[in-house]
Amino acid sequence: MNKIKVKLCMGTTCFVMGASELQELVDILPEKFGDKVEVQCATCLDLCSSSSEGQAPYAMVDYTVISKATVESVINEVERKLKNGQE
Ligand code: FES
């Protein structure tokens, strides 16, 4: 089974918009989902420059962009993908 890849943006724009809270996911996701997920922090996901993708902070769960990401919304998306067999 492929792991779900979570990327958390820690770039300046996302960081000032609240991404510092998302850093908690680096510990929470492996505790909650074990080796089904892989978490990475990115310096910029190149989403902050495109207004069509919503608002910072951004995270990506596989190829799904999460705008205004929160700890909860990222966990919900991982759960949704696990339930749907990763689409
Ligand atoms: S700083 Fe987060 S997408 Fe650019």
PDB file of N, CA, C and O and ligand atoms in Angstrom, residues 9 11-14 44-48 58, ligand 1:
ATOM      1  N   CYS A   9       3.311  23.372   4.243  1.00  0.00           N
ATOM      2  CA  CYS A   9       4.106  24.502   3.801  1.00  0.00           C
ATOM      3  C   CYS A   9       4.567  25.323   4.994  1.00  0.00           C
ATOM      4  O   CYS A   9       3.762  25.713   5.838  1.00  0.00           O
ATOM      5  N   GLY A  11       6.668  27.955   4.339  1.00  0.00           N
ATOM      6  CA  GLY A  11       7.194  29.165   3.705  1.00  0.00           C
ATOM      7  C   GLY A  11       6.699  30.411   4.434  1.00  0.00           C
ATOM      8  O   GLY A  11       5.796  30.344   5.259  1.00  0.00           O
ATOM      9  N   THR A  12       7.280  31.546   4.105  1.00  0.00           N
ATOM     10  CA  THR A  12       6.992  32.775   4.848  1.00  0.00           C
ATOM     11  C   THR A  12       5.504  33.124   4.844  1.00  0.00           C
ATOM     12  O   THR A  12       4.915  33.384   5.888  1.00  0.00           O
ATOM     13  N   THR A  13       4.900  33.113   3.667  1.00  0.00           N
ATOM     14  CA  THR A  13       3.490  33.506   3.582  1.00  0.00           C
ATOM     15  C   THR A  13       2.616  32.586   4.431  1.00  0.00           C
ATOM     16  O   THR A  13       1.779  33.034   5.209  1.00  0.00           O
ATOM     17  N   CYS A  14       2.827  31.294   4.277  1.00  0.00           N
ATOM     18  CA  CYS A  14       2.019  30.345   5.040  1.00  0.00           C
ATOM     19  C   CYS A  14       2.316  30.442   6.530  1.00  0.00           C
ATOM     20  O   CYS A  14       1.411  30.353   7.359  1.00  0.00           O
ATOM     21  N   CYS A  44       8.098  26.202   0.250  1.00  0.00           N
ATOM     22  CA  CYS A  44       6.983  26.897  -0.408  1.00  0.00           C
ATOM     23  C   CYS A  44       6.416  25.918  -1.407  1.00  0.00           C
ATOM     24  O   CYS A  44       7.154  25.325  -2.183  1.00  0.00           O
ATOM     25  N   LEU A  45       5.120  25.736  -1.384  1.00  0.00           N
ATOM     26  CA  LEU A  45       4.489  24.797  -2.307  1.00  0.00           C
ATOM     27  C   LEU A  45       4.095  25.496  -3.603  1.00  0.00           C
ATOM     28  O   LEU A  45       3.402  24.924  -4.437  1.00  0.00           O
ATOM     29  N   ASP A  46       4.477  26.749  -3.734  1.00  0.00           N
ATOM     30  CA  ASP A  46       4.155  27.541  -4.927  1.00  0.00           C
ATOM     31  C   ASP A  46       2.662  27.743  -5.109  1.00  0.00           C
ATOM     32  O   ASP A  46       2.172  27.830  -6.229  1.00  0.00           O
ATOM     33  N   LEU A  47       1.954  27.735  -4.012  1.00  0.00           N
ATOM     34  CA  LEU A  47       0.505  27.956  -4.104  1.00  0.00           C
ATOM     35  C   LEU A  47       0.151  29.378  -3.682  1.00  0.00           C
ATOM     36  O   LEU A  47      -0.877  29.912  -4.067  1.00  0.00           O
ATOM     37  N   CYS A  48       1.017  29.987  -2.877  1.00  0.00           N
ATOM     38  CA  CYS A  48       0.708  31.308  -2.333  1.00  0.00           C
ATOM     39  C   CYS A  48       0.662  32.368  -3.428  1.00  0.00           C
ATOM     40  O   CYS A  48       0.043  33.403  -3.263  1.00  0.00           O
ATOM     41  N   TYR A  58      -1.120  26.652   3.399  1.00  0.00           N
ATOM     42  CA  TYR A  58      -1.441  25.531   2.529  1.00  0.00           C
ATOM     43  C   TYR A  58      -0.796  24.237   3.004  1.00  0.00           C
ATOM     44  O   TYR A  58       0.292  24.246   3.575  1.00  0.00           O
TER      45      TYR A  58
HETATM   46  S1  FES B   1       4.629  30.068   1.318  1.00  0.00           S
HETATM   47 FE1  FES B   1       3.220  28.433   1.397  1.00  0.00          FE
HETATM   48  S2  FES B   1       2.698  28.067  -0.640  1.00  0.00           S
HETATM   49 FE2  FES B   1       4.205  29.596  -0.732  1.00  0.00          FE
END
